[in-house]
Coordinates of C-alpha atoms and ligand atoms in Angstrom, one line a residue:
X1 CA 21.8 -19.6 7.5
X2 CA 18.7 -19.9 5.3
X3 CA 18.6 -17.7 2.1
X4 CA 15.2 -16.6 0.8
X5 CA 15.1 -17.5 -2.9
X6 CA 12.7 -16.5 -5.7
X7 CA 9.5 -18.2 -6.7
X8 CA 9.3 -18.7 -10.5
X9 CA 6.9 -20.8 -12.5
X10 CA 5.4 -22.5 -9.4
X11 CA 8.8 -23.4 -7.8
X12 CA 11.2 -22.1 -5.3
X13 CA 14.4 -21.1 -7.1
X14 CA 17.6 -21.0 -5.0
X15 CA 20.0 -18.2 -5.4
X16 CA 22.9 -19.0 -7.7
X17 CA 26.4 -19.4 -6.0
X18 CA 27.5 -15.9 -7.2
X19 CA 24.2 -14.2 -6.3
X20 CA 24.3 -10.9 -4.4
X21 CA 22.7 -11.4 -1.0
X22 CA 20.9 -9.0 1.4
X23 CA 20.6 -9.4 5.2
X24 CA 17.1 -9.8 6.8
X25 CA 17.0 -8.7 10.4
X26 CA 14.6 -9.4 13.3
X27 CA 14.4 -5.7 14.3
X28 CA 13.4 -6.6 17.9
X29 CA 16.7 -8.4 18.5
X30 CA 18.9 -6.6 15.9
X31 CA 20.1 -10.0 14.7
X32 CA 20.3 -11.3 11.1
X33 CA 17.7 -14.1 10.9
X34 CA 18.2 -15.0 7.2
X35 CA 19.6 -13.8 3.9
X36 CA 17.7 -12.8 0.8
X37 CA 18.8 -13.4 -2.8
X38 CA 19.0 -10.1 -4.8
X39 CA 18.0 -11.0 -8.3
X40 CA 20.1 -10.2 -11.4
X41 CA 18.4 -8.8 -14.4
X42 CA 18.5 -12.2 -16.0
X43 CA 16.7 -13.8 -13.2
X44 CA 14.0 -11.2 -13.2
X45 CA 13.6 -11.8 -17.0
X46 CA 13.2 -15.5 -16.3
X47 CA 10.3 -14.6 -13.9
X48 CA 8.8 -12.2 -16.5
X49 CA 9.0 -14.9 -19.2
X50 CA 7.3 -17.5 -16.9
X51 CA 4.5 -15.0 -16.4
X52 CA 4.3 -14.1 -20.1
X53 CA 4.0 -17.8 -21.0
X54 CA 1.3 -18.4 -18.4
X55 CA -0.8 -15.4 -19.5
X56 CA -2.7 -16.8 -22.6
X57 CA -3.8 -19.9 -20.7
X58 CA -4.8 -18.0 -17.6
X59 CA -6.6 -15.3 -19.6
X60 CA -8.6 -18.0 -21.3
X61 CA -9.5 -19.9 -18.2
X62 CA -13.2 -19.4 -17.4
X63 CA -14.2 -16.8 -14.9
X64 CA -15.8 -19.5 -12.9
X65 CA -12.6 -21.5 -12.6
X66 CA -10.5 -18.4 -11.9
X67 CA -12.7 -17.2 -9.1
X68 CA -12.9 -20.6 -7.6
X69 CA -9.1 -20.6 -7.2
X70 CA -9.2 -17.1 -5.7
X71 CA -12.0 -18.3 -3.4
X72 CA -9.8 -21.3 -2.3
X73 CA -6.9 -18.9 -1.7
X74 CA -9.1 -16.9 0.5
X75 CA -10.2 -19.9 2.5
X76 CA -6.5 -21.1 3.0
X77 CA -5.4 -17.6 4.0
X78 CA -8.2 -17.2 6.5
X79 CA -7.4 -20.6 8.1
X80 CA -3.6 -20.0 8.2
X81 CA -3.2 -16.3 8.7
X82 CA -1.5 -16.6 12.2
X83 CA 1.5 -18.2 10.3
X84 CA 1.8 -15.2 8.0
X85 CA 1.4 -12.7 10.9
X86 CA 4.2 -14.4 12.8
X87 CA 6.5 -14.1 9.7
X88 CA 5.6 -10.4 9.4
X89 CA 6.3 -9.7 13.1
X90 CA 9.6 -11.5 13.0
X91 CA 10.9 -9.6 9.9
X92 CA 9.1 -6.2 10.3
X93 CA 8.8 -5.9 14.1
X94 CA 5.2 -4.8 14.3
X95 CA 3.2 -6.4 17.1
X96 CA 1.3 -9.6 16.3
X97 CA -2.2 -8.2 16.6
X98 CA -1.2 -5.5 14.1
X99 CA 0.3 -8.1 11.7
X100 CA -2.9 -10.0 11.9
X101 CA -4.8 -6.8 11.2
X102 CA -2.6 -6.2 8.1
X103 CA -3.4 -9.7 6.8
X104 CA -7.1 -9.3 7.4
X105 CA -7.2 -6.0 5.4
X106 CA -5.4 -7.8 2.6
X107 CA -7.8 -10.6 2.8
X108 CA -10.7 -8.2 2.2
X109 CA -9.3 -7.4 -1.2
X110 CA -9.1 -11.2 -2.0
X111 CA -12.8 -11.3 -1.0
X112 CA -13.6 -8.4 -3.3
X113 CA -11.7 -10.2 -6.1
X114 CA -13.8 -13.3 -5.6
X115 CA -16.7 -11.3 -7.1
X116 CA -14.7 -10.7 -10.4
X117 CA -17.4 -12.3 -12.6
X118 CA -19.8 -9.6 -11.6
X119 CA -17.1 -6.8 -11.7
X120 CA -16.1 -7.7 -15.2
X121 CA -19.6 -7.6 -16.6
X122 CA -19.9 -5.3 -19.6
X123 CA -22.9 -3.6 -21.1
X124 CA -25.1 -4.7 -24.0
X125 CA -27.3 -2.5 -26.2
X126 CA -29.7 -4.3 -28.5
X127 CA -30.7 -2.5 -31.8
X128 CA -28.4 0.5 -31.2
X129 CA -28.9 1.1 -34.9
X130 CA -31.3 -1.0 -37.0
X131 CA -30.4 -4.6 -36.4
X132 CA -27.0 -3.6 -34.9
X133 CA -26.1 -4.5 -31.3
X134 CA -23.3 -3.1 -29.3
X135 CA -21.6 -4.6 -26.3
X136 CA -18.5 -3.9 -24.1
X137 CA -16.0 -6.2 -22.4
X138 CA -13.0 -5.7 -20.3
X139 CA -9.9 -7.8 -20.9
X140 CA -6.7 -8.4 -18.9
X141 CA -3.5 -6.6 -19.8
X142 CA -0.8 -9.3 -19.5
X143 CA 2.1 -9.4 -17.1
X144 CA 1.6 -7.1 -14.0
X145 CA 4.6 -6.1 -12.0
X146 CA 4.0 -5.2 -8.4
X147 CA 6.8 -3.5 -6.4
X148 CA 6.1 -3.3 -2.6
X149 CA 7.5 -1.4 0.4
X150 CA 8.7 -2.9 3.7
X151 CA 5.9 -1.6 5.9
X152 CA 3.1 -3.9 4.8
X153 CA 4.8 -7.0 3.3
X154 CA 1.5 -8.8 2.9
X155 CA -1.3 -6.2 2.7
X156 CA 0.2 -3.9 0.1
X157 CA 0.9 -6.7 -2.4
X158 CA -2.7 -7.9 -1.7
X159 CA -4.0 -4.5 -2.7
X160 CA -3.1 -5.5 -6.2
X161 CA -2.5 -9.2 -7.0
X162 CA -6.0 -10.6 -6.1
X163 CA -7.6 -8.1 -8.5
X164 CA -4.9 -8.6 -11.2
X165 CA -5.1 -12.4 -11.0
X166 CA -8.9 -12.7 -10.8
X167 CA -9.1 -10.4 -13.9
X168 CA -6.9 -12.8 -15.8
X169 CA -3.4 -11.2 -15.6
X170 CA -0.2 -12.9 -14.5
X171 CA 2.0 -11.3 -11.8
X172 CA 5.7 -10.8 -10.9
X173 CA 5.9 -9.4 -7.4
X174 CA 9.1 -7.7 -6.1
X175 CA 8.7 -7.4 -2.3
X176 CA 10.9 -5.3 -0.1
X177 CA 14.2 -6.9 0.4
X178 CA 13.9 -5.9 4.1
X179 CA 11.1 -8.4 4.9
X180 CA 10.9 -10.8 1.9
X181 CA 9.5 -14.0 3.5
X182 CA 5.8 -13.1 3.5
X183 CA 5.7 -13.0 -0.3
X184 CA 7.1 -16.6 -0.6
X185 CA 4.5 -17.8 1.9
X186 CA 1.8 -16.2 -0.2
X187 CA 3.2 -17.8 -3.4
X188 CA 3.1 -21.3 -1.8
X189 CA -0.5 -20.7 -0.7
X190 CA -1.4 -19.8 -4.3
X191 CA 0.0 -23.1 -5.5
X192 CA -1.9 -24.9 -2.8
X193 CA -5.1 -23.1 -3.9
X194 CA -4.6 -24.5 -7.4
X195 CA -3.2 -21.5 -9.3
X196 CA -1.4 -22.7 -12.5
X197 CA 2.4 -22.4 -12.5
X198 CA 3.7 -19.1 -13.7
X199 CA 0.6 -17.0 -12.9
X200 CA 2.1 -15.7 -9.6
X201 CA 5.9 -15.2 -9.4
X202 CA 8.1 -13.6 -6.8
X203 CA 11.6 -12.1 -7.4
X204 CA 13.6 -10.5 -4.6
X205 CA 16.0 -7.8 -5.2
X206 CA 16.8 -4.1 -5.3
X207 CA 17.2 -1.4 -7.9
X208 CA 18.5 -3.9 -10.5
X209 CA 15.4 -6.0 -10.2
X210 CA 13.1 -2.9 -10.2
X211 CA 14.8 -1.4 -13.2
X212 CA 14.4 -4.6 -15.2
X213 CA 10.6 -4.7 -14.4
X214 CA 10.2 -1.1 -15.4
X215 CA 11.8 -1.6 -18.8
X216 CA 11.1 -5.1 -20.0
X217 CA 8.7 -5.0 -23.0
X218 CA 6.8 -8.0 -21.8
X219 CA 5.6 -6.2 -18.6
X220 CA 2.2 -4.4 -19.2
X221 CA 1.6 -2.6 -16.0
X222 CA 3.4 -1.6 -12.9
X223 CA 1.9 -1.1 -9.4
X224 CA 4.4 0.5 -7.1
X225 CA 4.2 1.5 -3.5
X226 CA 7.1 3.2 -1.6
X227 CA 8.7 6.5 -0.9
X228 CA 7.9 9.6 -3.1
X229 CA 11.2 10.0 -4.9
X230 CA 11.2 6.3 -6.0
X231 CA 7.5 6.4 -6.9
X232 CA 8.2 9.4 -9.1
X233 CA 11.2 7.6 -10.7
X234 CA 9.1 4.4 -11.3
X235 CA 6.3 6.4 -12.8
X236 CA 8.6 8.3 -15.2
X237 CA 10.6 5.2 -16.2
X238 CA 7.7 2.8 -16.7
X239 CA 5.3 5.2 -18.5
X240 CA 8.4 6.1 -20.7
X241 CA 8.4 2.5 -21.9
X242 CA 4.6 2.6 -22.5
X243 CA 3.4 0.8 -19.4
X244 CA 0.3 1.5 -17.4
X245 CA 1.5 2.7 -14.0
X246 CA 0.1 3.5 -10.6
X247 CA 2.9 4.6 -8.2
X248 CA 1.8 5.3 -4.6
X249 CA 4.3 7.4 -2.7
X250 CA 5.0 8.8 0.8
X251 CA 2.8 10.8 3.1
X252 CA 2.5 13.5 5.8
X253 CA -0.9 13.0 7.4
X254 CA -2.5 15.7 9.5
X255 CA -5.2 15.4 12.1
X256 CA -7.2 18.7 12.6
X257 CA -8.7 19.0 16.0
X258 CA -11.4 21.7 16.4
X259 CA -12.2 23.3 19.7
X260 CA -15.5 21.4 20.0
X261 CA -14.0 17.9 19.6
X262 CA -14.1 15.3 22.2
X263 CA -10.5 15.6 23.4
X264 CA -10.3 12.2 25.0
X265 CA -11.4 10.6 21.7
X266 CA -9.0 12.8 19.8
X267 CA -6.0 12.0 22.1
X268 CA -6.7 8.2 21.9
X269 CA -6.9 8.5 18.1
X270 CA -3.7 10.6 17.8
X271 CA -1.7 8.1 19.9
X272 CA -3.1 5.0 18.1
X273 CA -2.6 6.5 14.7
X274 CA 0.7 8.2 15.5
X275 CA 2.5 5.4 17.3
X276 CA 0.8 2.2 15.9
X277 CA 3.3 0.1 14.0
X278 CA 6.0 2.6 15.4
X279 CA 4.6 5.2 12.9
X280 CA 5.7 3.1 9.9
X281 CA 2.4 3.4 8.2
X282 CA 1.7 5.6 5.1
X283 CA -1.6 6.5 6.8
X284 CA 0.0 7.3 10.2
X285 CA -0.9 10.6 11.7
X286 CA 2.3 12.6 12.1
X287 CA 1.0 16.2 12.5
X288 CA -1.7 17.1 15.1
X289 CA -3.1 20.5 14.2
X290 CA -4.6 21.9 17.3
X291 CA -7.1 24.8 16.8
X292 CA -7.1 27.6 19.2
X293 CA -7.7 27.2 23.0
X294 CA -7.7 23.4 23.2
X295 CA -4.0 22.9 22.4
X296 CA -2.6 22.7 26.0
X297 CA -5.3 20.3 27.2
X298 CA -4.9 18.1 24.0
X299 CA -1.1 18.0 24.3
X300 CA -1.3 16.9 27.9
X301 CA -3.8 14.1 27.1
X302 CA -1.6 12.8 24.3
X303 CA 1.5 13.0 26.4
X304 CA -0.1 11.0 29.2
X305 CA -1.1 8.3 26.8
X306 CA 2.2 8.2 24.9
X307 CA 4.1 7.7 28.2
X308 CA 1.9 4.7 29.0
X309 CA 2.7 2.7 25.9
X310 CA 4.7 -0.5 26.3
X311 CA 7.4 -0.8 23.7
X312 CA 9.1 -4.1 23.0
X313 CA 9.3 -7.3 21.0
X314 CA 6.0 -7.6 19.0
X315 CA 5.6 -11.2 20.0
X316 CA 5.2 -10.2 23.7
X317 CA 2.6 -8.1 25.6
X318 CA 3.5 -4.8 23.9
X319 CA 1.8 -1.9 22.2
X320 CA 4.6 -0.9 19.8
X321 CA 7.6 -2.7 18.3
X322 CA 10.9 -1.5 16.9
X323 CA 11.8 0.3 13.7
X324 CA 12.8 -1.6 10.6
X325 CA 16.6 -1.1 10.7
X326 CA 19.2 0.6 12.9
X327 CA 19.9 3.1 10.2
X328 CA 16.2 4.1 10.0
X329 CA 16.0 4.3 13.8
X330 CA 19.0 6.7 13.8
X331 CA 17.5 8.8 11.0
X332 CA 14.2 9.2 12.9
X333 CA 16.2 10.2 16.0
X334 CA 18.0 12.7 13.9
X335 CA 14.7 14.4 13.0
X336 CA 13.9 14.6 16.7
X337 CA 17.3 16.3 17.4
X338 CA 16.7 18.7 14.5
X339 CA 13.2 19.6 15.8
X340 CA 14.5 20.3 19.2
X341 CA 17.4 22.4 17.9
X342 CA 15.0 24.4 15.7
X343 CA 12.9 25.3 18.8
X344 CA 10.2 22.7 19.1
X345 CA 9.2 21.9 22.6
X346 CA 10.1 18.4 23.8
X347 CA 7.1 17.0 25.6
X348 CA 7.8 13.2 25.5
X349 CA 11.3 12.2 24.5
X350 CA 11.6 8.7 23.1
X351 CA 15.3 8.8 22.4
X352 CA 16.5 8.1 25.9
X353 CA 14.3 5.1 27.0
X354 CA 16.0 1.7 26.8
X355 CA 13.9 -1.3 25.9
X356 CA 16.1 -4.4 25.8
X357 CA 19.0 -5.1 28.2
X358 CA 21.8 -5.0 25.6
X359 CA 20.2 -2.3 23.4
X360 CA 20.5 -4.4 20.3
X361 CA 16.9 -4.1 19.0
X362 CA 16.0 -1.1 16.7
X363 CA 13.8 0.6 19.3
X364 CA 12.8 4.2 19.6
X365 CA 10.0 5.1 22.1
X366 CA 7.1 7.4 21.4
X367 CA 8.1 11.1 21.0
X368 CA 5.8 14.1 21.2
X369 CA 6.9 17.6 20.1
X370 CA 4.8 20.7 20.6
X371 CA 5.1 24.2 19.1
X372 CA 6.3 22.7 15.8
X373 CA 6.5 25.3 13.0
X374 CA 5.8 24.5 9.3
X375 CA 9.4 25.3 8.3
X376 CA 11.0 22.7 10.6
X377 CA 12.2 19.5 9.0
X378 CA 10.3 17.5 11.6
X379 CA 7.2 18.9 9.9
X380 CA 8.3 19.2 6.3
X381 CA 9.7 15.6 5.9
X382 CA 8.0 12.3 6.0
X383 CA 9.7 10.8 9.2
X384 CA 8.1 7.3 9.2
X385 CA 8.7 6.8 12.9
X386 CA 6.9 7.2 16.3
X387 CA 7.0 11.0 16.3
X388 CA 4.0 13.2 16.7
X389 CA 4.3 16.9 16.0
X390 CA 1.8 19.4 17.4
X391 CA 1.3 22.5 15.2
X392 CA -0.9 25.1 16.8
X393 CA -3.2 27.3 14.6
X394 CA -5.7 30.0 15.4
X395 CA -8.6 28.9 13.2
X396 CA -10.1 26.1 11.1
X397 CA -9.2 28.0 8.0
X398 CA -5.5 28.3 9.0
X399 CA -5.5 24.5 9.7
X400 CA -7.0 23.7 6.3
X401 CA -4.6 26.0 4.5
X402 CA -1.7 24.3 6.3
X403 CA -2.9 20.9 5.1
X404 CA -3.6 22.1 1.6
X405 CA -0.1 23.7 1.3
X406 CA 1.6 20.4 2.1
X407 CA 3.0 18.6 -0.9
X408 CA 1.6 15.2 0.2
X409 CA -2.1 14.3 0.2
X410 CA -2.5 10.7 1.3
X411 CA -4.8 10.8 4.4
X412 CA -6.2 13.3 6.8
X413 CA -8.7 13.5 9.6
X414 CA -10.9 16.0 11.3
X415 CA -12.0 15.7 14.9
X416 CA -15.1 17.7 15.7
X417 CA -18.7 17.4 16.8
X418 CA -19.8 19.9 14.2
X419 CA -21.3 18.1 11.2
X420 CA -21.2 21.3 9.1
X421 CA -17.5 21.8 9.7
X422 CA -16.8 18.1 9.0
X423 CA -18.7 18.3 5.7
X424 CA -16.9 21.5 4.7
X425 CA -13.5 19.9 5.5
X426 CA -14.3 16.8 3.4
X427 CA -15.3 19.1 0.5
X428 CA -12.3 21.5 0.5
X429 CA -9.3 19.5 1.8
X430 CA -7.0 18.4 -1.0
X431 CA -6.3 14.9 0.2
X432 CA -7.3 11.5 -1.2
X433 CA -8.6 9.8 2.0
X434 CA -10.5 11.6 4.8
X435 CA -11.6 10.5 8.2
X436 CA -14.2 12.3 10.3
X437 CA -13.5 11.3 13.9
X438 CA -11.6 8.4 12.4
X439 CA -7.8 8.7 12.4
X440 CA -6.7 6.1 9.8
X441 CA -9.4 6.2 7.1
X442 CA -8.1 3.3 5.0
X443 CA -11.0 2.6 2.5
X444 CA -12.7 -0.8 2.4
X445 CA -11.6 -3.1 -0.4
X446 CA -14.7 -2.2 -2.5
X447 CA -13.6 1.5 -2.5
X448 CA -10.2 2.5 -3.8
X449 CA -7.1 3.4 -1.8
X450 CA -4.9 6.3 -3.0
X451 CA -3.7 9.8 -2.2
X452 CA -3.3 13.0 -4.1
X453 CA -0.4 15.2 -5.1
X454 CA 3.1 13.7 -4.2
X455 CA 1.3 10.7 -2.6
X456 CA 0.4 9.1 -5.9
X457 CA 1.7 9.3 -9.5
X458 CA -0.7 8.0 -12.1
X459 CA -4.5 8.4 -12.0
X460 CA -5.7 5.1 -10.7
X461 CA -6.0 4.2 -7.1
X462 CA -5.7 0.7 -5.7
X463 CA -8.5 -2.0 -5.5
X464 CA -12.2 -1.3 -5.7
X465 CA -13.5 -0.5 -9.2
X466 CA -10.4 1.7 -10.0
X467 CA -8.3 -1.5 -9.4
X468 CA -10.5 -3.5 -11.7
X469 CA -10.1 -0.8 -14.4
X470 CA -6.3 -0.6 -13.9
X471 CA -5.9 -4.3 -14.5
X472 CA -8.2 -4.5 -17.6
X473 CA -8.8 -2.5 -20.7
X474 CA -12.1 -2.0 -22.5
X475 CA -13.3 -3.1 -25.9
X476 CA -16.6 -2.2 -27.5
X477 CA -18.0 -4.6 -30.2
X478 CA -20.5 -3.4 -32.7
X479 CA -22.2 -6.4 -34.5
X480 CA -24.7 -7.2 -37.1
X481 CA -25.7 -10.7 -38.1
X482 CA -26.0 -11.0 -41.8
X483 CA -29.3 -10.3 -43.4
X484 CA -29.4 -10.0 -47.2
X485 CA -31.7 -7.0 -47.1
X486 CA -28.8 -4.9 -45.7
X487 CA -26.4 -5.6 -48.6
X488 CA -25.1 -2.6 -50.5
X489 CA -22.2 -0.1 -50.4
X490 CA -22.2 2.6 -47.8
X491 CA -19.1 4.8 -47.9
X492 CA -20.3 7.5 -45.5
X493 CA -19.3 7.6 -41.8
X494 CA -21.5 5.1 -39.9
X495 CA -24.4 6.9 -38.2
X496 CA -27.4 5.6 -36.5
X497 CA -30.4 4.6 -38.5
Ligands
NAD1 P1 11.2 2.5 -0.7 O1 10.8 3.6 -1.6 O2 12.6 2.6 -0.1 O3 11.1 1.1 -1.3 C1 9.9 0.6 -2.0 C2 10.4 -0.4 -3.1 O4 11.2 0.2 -4.0 C3 11.1 -1.6 -2.5 O5 10.7 -2.7 -3.1 C4 12.6 -1.3 -2.8 O6 13.3 -2.4 -3.1 C5 12.5 -0.5 -4.1 N1 13.5 0.5 -4.3 C6 14.2 1.1 -3.3 N2 15.1 2.0 -3.8 C7 15.0 1.9 -5.1 C8 15.7 2.5 -6.2 N3 16.7 3.4 -6.0 N4 15.3 2.2 -7.5 C9 14.4 1.3 -7.7 N5 13.7 0.7 -6.7 C10 14.0 1.0 -5.4 O7 10.1 2.5 0.5 P2 10.1 1.7 1.8 O8 11.1 2.3 2.7 O9 10.2 0.2 1.6 O10 8.6 2.0 2.3 C11 8.3 3.1 3.1 C12 7.7 4.2 2.1 O11 6.6 3.6 1.4 C13 7.2 5.4 2.9 O12 7.5 6.5 2.2 C14 5.7 5.2 2.9 O13 4.9 6.4 3.0 C15 5.5 4.6 1.6 N6 4.2 3.9 1.5 C16 3.2 4.4 0.9 C17 2.0 3.8 0.8 C18 0.8 4.5 0.1 O14 -0.2 3.9 0.0 N7 0.9 5.7 -0.5 C19 1.8 2.6 1.5 C20 2.8 2.0 2.1 C21 4.1 2.7 2.2

């Protein structure tokens, strides 16, 4: 059976004989399809050293040459993205159209990064003081570590590495060990695009690899995406060793439906955003907050749609694939059990439906719970599965208070035809990304992606100008070209003249 190795200094590196190995499943069949090498600290240091050695040459490569390579990478990715989507579907389980959508959203960040010469332009002030000019530049940091989750094996790394690389940094990517192959495919594409060896490296692994990236003095920045406890840990460890860190964590996203909303639109949106990718999206809707009298009608419209979804292998004619592992499927089912035991009303039960004849895939069908209360674990915890909870409230204010009391603040949406209510919601809700009649408000690449509260540790969001700032640091240069008339001592603090 094939073992996915690392990619260091422009080459595939096989796992040593004594390497620890992980198993990679096809979640739709429940079978192991390959193994993945779990890097030792020494192997991670080898990748970091390759990136550190490549940094000076890459930093000094002209912006024109750097962006040409990024542009070539974009062209290759665009031509060959069905290959990458097939890898994602095989190892993650999401349906092919969803995998293609993931690659396209990542590609948008590559397109944004193609404009790096413009994005890196500094300012220039002539004659700020007599015969003195001032200008500013932004320079790359060095080696950027990127640590990614399983749920977007291509898009999440692409939130960061196109910007990091175009800005002149070098990269060590540590993908999720659950679906590692997309990262190696991307590494080979970079080489084909002409990226010099050592600028983009991939190490596979678990805590040992992550801990090495967080503490190695040659790593300048860490971009992490994953669950909240690990994001917090990564932030604390890596800032403790003086690194710049953006650590994006988990989520619990609410959709507030006001009585004047178009309930068919709202039900379509709840089902698409709640069950798409089997709920394994950090922007998935997991709590539908129904205001006042519309709750019964909304629940029945969501239930009707949830029952119609076709669940199965993502390569077939299906709407929703399996969960990532058997353990995760059982954990999600456990939350449904707990919700029912705590008194939530079971409207659509996804636990009992069987998908494949021998029950070997990690499937769980869409589940809808009504009358969910804020103290139930099905509401308090991030479930990361195809489970929608309906919480009923009496007013807009009660709904907003519920959302603002939640410790997460990644995404949220309001469904209404009242522009004033939507505007007020956008102003007062304490969440990073907000949709108005849009259930998954993932910002375009030229804006920045990121949540508030326990959904992000650090102060910089991903891509857009915040991404450019994260991967660069500023310098201001004050210059005077020698003119003998300015000679003479001046011991006072420099002031304008
Ligand atoms: P995870 O936290 O288990 O893993 C993320 C990364 O951390 C992986 O590369 C993993 O190998 C590594 N890791 C795991 N345990 C570790 C440990 N003890 N020490 C050091 N490193 C460790 O997350 P996941 O299950 O792969 O992904 C799902 C989570 O990611 C969800 O919570 C989801 O909300 C979150 N997510 C958030 C965003 C966002 O933008 N905020 C986007 C995608 C996913």
